[in-house]
Every structure is written in C-alpha cells, then in structure tokens.
Tab-separated table of C-alpha atoms in Angstrom:
chain	number	residue	atom	x	y	z
A	14	MET	CA	-34.836	10.972	-5.377
A	15	SER	CA	-34.930	13.099	-8.486
A	16	SER	CA	-32.421	13.377	-11.260
A	17	ARG	CA	-31.603	16.543	-13.064
A	18	LEU	CA	-30.870	16.592	-16.756
A	19	ILE	CA	-28.364	18.998	-18.187
A	20	PRO	CA	-29.561	20.446	-21.486
A	21	LEU	CA	-27.192	19.683	-24.339
A	22	ARG	CA	-28.961	21.833	-26.896
A	23	GLY	CA	-26.665	23.609	-29.266
A	24	LEU	CA	-23.953	20.993	-28.933
A	25	GLY	CA	-23.504	18.692	-31.853
A	26	ARG	CA	-23.578	14.945	-31.382
A	27	PRO	CA	-19.826	14.543	-32.131
A	28	THR	CA	-18.991	17.130	-29.450
A	29	VAL	CA	-21.097	15.363	-26.827
A	30	LEU	CA	-19.669	11.943	-27.719
A	31	SER	CA	-16.121	13.317	-27.627
A	32	ALA	CA	-16.695	14.865	-24.205
A	33	ILE	CA	-18.071	11.571	-22.869
A	34	ALA	CA	-15.126	9.619	-24.284
A	35	VAL	CA	-12.572	12.011	-22.771
A	36	ALA	CA	-14.301	11.896	-19.375
A	37	ALA	CA	-14.435	8.089	-19.439
A	38	PHE	CA	-10.757	7.837	-20.397
A	39	ALA	CA	-9.687	10.251	-17.656
A	40	ALA	CA	-11.767	8.410	-15.061
A	41	THR	CA	-10.391	4.954	-15.901
A	42	SER	CA	-6.784	5.769	-16.708
A	43	GLY	CA	-4.155	6.917	-14.288
A	44	VAL	CA	-3.453	10.093	-16.251
A	45	ALA	CA	-4.225	12.468	-13.379
A	46	GLN	CA	-2.791	10.203	-10.689
A	47	GLY	CA	0.764	9.307	-9.763
A	48	PRO	CA	1.959	5.724	-9.580
A	49	ALA	CA	0.085	3.479	-7.164
A	50	LEU	CA	1.649	3.278	-3.702
A	51	ALA	CA	4.198	5.981	-4.609
A	52	MET	CA	4.875	6.645	-0.918
A	53	LEU	CA	6.538	3.230	-0.654
A	54	ASP	CA	8.955	4.210	-3.447
A	55	ARG	CA	10.306	6.956	-1.171
A	56	LEU	CA	11.650	4.362	1.305
A	57	GLU	CA	15.350	3.567	0.778
A	58	PRO	CA	16.307	0.061	-0.324
A	59	GLY	CA	18.533	-1.947	2.008
A	60	LEU	CA	18.440	-4.073	5.145
A	61	TRP	CA	15.409	-3.183	7.286
A	62	GLU	CA	14.485	-4.273	10.788
A	63	VAL	CA	10.830	-4.582	11.728
A	64	ARG	CA	10.427	-4.437	15.510
A	65	ALA	CA	7.026	-5.108	17.086
A	66	ARG	CA	6.165	-2.575	19.789
A	67	ASP	CA	4.560	-4.978	22.254
A	68	ASP	CA	7.564	-7.319	22.553
A	69	ALA	CA	11.179	-7.736	21.494
A	70	ASP	CA	10.236	-9.757	18.389
A	71	THR	CA	12.168	-8.483	15.365
A	72	VAL	CA	12.501	-9.475	11.738
A	73	GLN	CA	15.248	-8.342	9.385
A	74	LEU	CA	14.617	-8.297	5.669
A	75	CYS	CA	16.372	-7.097	2.593
A	76	VAL	CA	14.052	-4.592	0.941
A	77	ASN	CA	14.569	-3.610	-2.685
A	78	ASN	CA	11.411	-1.462	-2.515
A	79	GLY	CA	8.978	-0.444	0.195
A	80	ARG	CA	6.246	-2.754	-1.115
A	81	LYS	CA	7.937	-5.634	0.728
A	82	LEU	CA	6.843	-4.048	4.006
A	83	ILE	CA	3.198	-4.726	3.108
A	84	GLN	CA	3.589	-8.491	3.553
A	85	VAL	CA	5.930	-8.907	6.525
A	86	ARG	CA	4.064	-12.047	7.630
A	87	HIS	CA	3.644	-13.457	4.105
A	88	ARG	CA	7.111	-12.734	2.713
A	89	GLY	CA	7.830	-14.320	-0.635
A	90	GLU	CA	4.217	-15.272	-1.329
A	91	ALA	CA	2.537	-14.011	-4.489
A	92	CYS	CA	-0.551	-12.494	-2.882
A	93	ARG	CA	-3.282	-10.507	-4.599
A	94	ARG	CA	-3.420	-6.931	-3.305
A	95	PHE	CA	-6.205	-4.408	-3.088
A	96	VAL	CA	-5.248	-0.824	-2.305
A	97	ILE	CA	-7.638	0.695	0.222
A	98	ASP	CA	-5.896	4.031	0.809
A	99	ASP	CA	-3.036	5.579	-1.145
A	100	ALA	CA	-2.093	8.917	0.429
A	101	PRO	CA	1.238	10.789	0.202
A	102	ASN	CA	2.340	9.705	3.709
A	103	MET	CA	0.304	6.552	4.354
A	104	VAL	CA	-0.924	3.531	2.425
A	105	THR	CA	-3.361	0.805	3.434
A	106	VAL	CA	-3.454	-2.489	1.544
A	107	GLN	CA	-5.583	-5.626	1.935
A	108	TYR	CA	-4.076	-8.799	0.463
A	109	THR	CA	-5.076	-12.440	-0.011
A	110	CYS	CA	-2.586	-15.262	-0.543
A	111	PRO	CA	-3.184	-18.491	-2.517
A	112	ALA	CA	-2.223	-20.667	0.477
A	113	GLY	CA	-5.178	-19.266	2.422
A	114	GLY	CA	-3.546	-16.502	4.427
A	115	TYR	CA	-4.433	-12.841	4.208
A	116	GLY	CA	-3.563	-9.518	5.737
A	117	HIS	CA	-4.451	-5.884	6.130
A	118	THR	CA	-1.459	-3.544	6.435
A	119	ARG	CA	-1.091	0.187	6.967
A	120	VAL	CA	2.339	1.741	6.351
A	121	ARG	CA	2.965	5.305	7.534
A	122	PHE	CA	5.973	7.214	6.163
A	123	GLU	CA	8.166	8.951	8.728
A	124	ASN	CA	11.265	9.493	6.567
A	125	PRO	CA	13.123	7.500	3.873
A	126	ARG	CA	14.670	5.262	6.576
A	127	LEU	CA	11.779	4.927	9.018
A	128	ALA	CA	8.154	3.761	8.688
A	129	GLN	CA	5.400	2.694	11.080
A	130	LEU	CA	3.455	-0.516	10.373
A	131	GLU	CA	0.103	-1.817	11.568
A	132	THR	CA	-0.772	-5.238	10.249
A	133	GLN	CA	-3.246	-7.988	11.017
A	134	GLY	CA	-4.576	-11.106	9.345
A	135	ILE	CA	-4.194	-14.883	9.233
A	136	ASP	CA	-0.891	-16.730	8.724
A	137	ASN	CA	-0.655	-20.557	8.800
A	138	GLY	CA	-4.201	-20.719	10.154
A	139	LEU	CA	-3.449	-18.431	13.109
A	140	PRO	CA	-4.391	-14.782	13.585
A	141	PHE	CA	-1.773	-12.072	13.921
A	142	ASN	CA	-2.078	-8.415	14.856
A	143	PHE	CA	0.842	-6.143	15.607
A	144	VAL	CA	2.123	-2.600	15.467
A	145	ALA	CA	5.783	-2.221	14.522
A	146	GLU	CA	8.485	0.192	13.598
A	147	ALA	CA	10.439	-0.489	10.413
A	148	ARG	CA	13.916	1.044	10.343
A	149	ARG	CA	16.623	0.841	7.680
A	150	LEU	CA	19.844	-0.542	9.154
A	151	GLY	CA	22.129	-0.218	6.131
A	152	PRO	CA	22.916	-2.024	2.906
A	153	CYS	CA	21.866	-5.631	2.423
A	154	PRO	CA	24.615	-8.198	3.122
A	155	ARG	CA	26.073	-9.858	0.072
C-alpha cells in the first residue's frame, strides 16, 4: 500500500493550519448534517398502537416523539443508544439498558401516522424478535 503526498508548496503555514482546522471542525460537528434521527420527528405525537404481525399482540403507548418507538420492549428505561443508520425514511438504532437488556430496532417511515418496526434483543433475560406496524390512533387520553 502506498500513500500519496499532496504538495503544499506555495501555501503559507497559517493557510495550511487554517484549512486543517476547518476540515476537522466540519468533520466532527453536525454543521452539514440535520438533527440526529430527524425522521422520527416527522411522526405525529399522540396515542400509538404497535401491533406485531405474527400474532394479535398489541401495545398502546402515548408518544410525545417518535424516539419512543425505538424502545417498545424497554419503555421507560434510560438506555444508551448508538445510531447505526439515520436515513430520511428509515433509522436503525442499537441500545443497551443498565438492567442488562438490549435491543436493535429499525423504524421505517410510511407517513406521519404510520411506521413499520423491526426489533430484536433481550428483555428480562429472554430474547425477543418481532416485526410490527405502529399506527397513530388519536390524541393521548388525559
């Protein structure tokens, strides 16, 4: 493997250092990117029903933002998340919870009131793996 050097002759040291600093800042800051998991912000808040496709098992949850759909099996737990894929119409997140559970969830945007979920992991020492449809039912009950 060979490396190729780019000649920097004619450029002053301050110019080169400034260019390196700007490139490093742009690479590490979110200046050129939108907010993380922005697709989930497009989902409407309210009462959502998550219905597994392989059986009649359903869960209803009050969602103030789409990020709650990432942890359907670990609701309310403060889990550490790692974003694997953050595309305009689909996000994939891996998370680990302090109580020992973890999950891997993919959320696909259909429209502001409908999303498709694929999630798997460990909850209370047991594995889970399901594909579900998440649909907004209306406002959350008071």
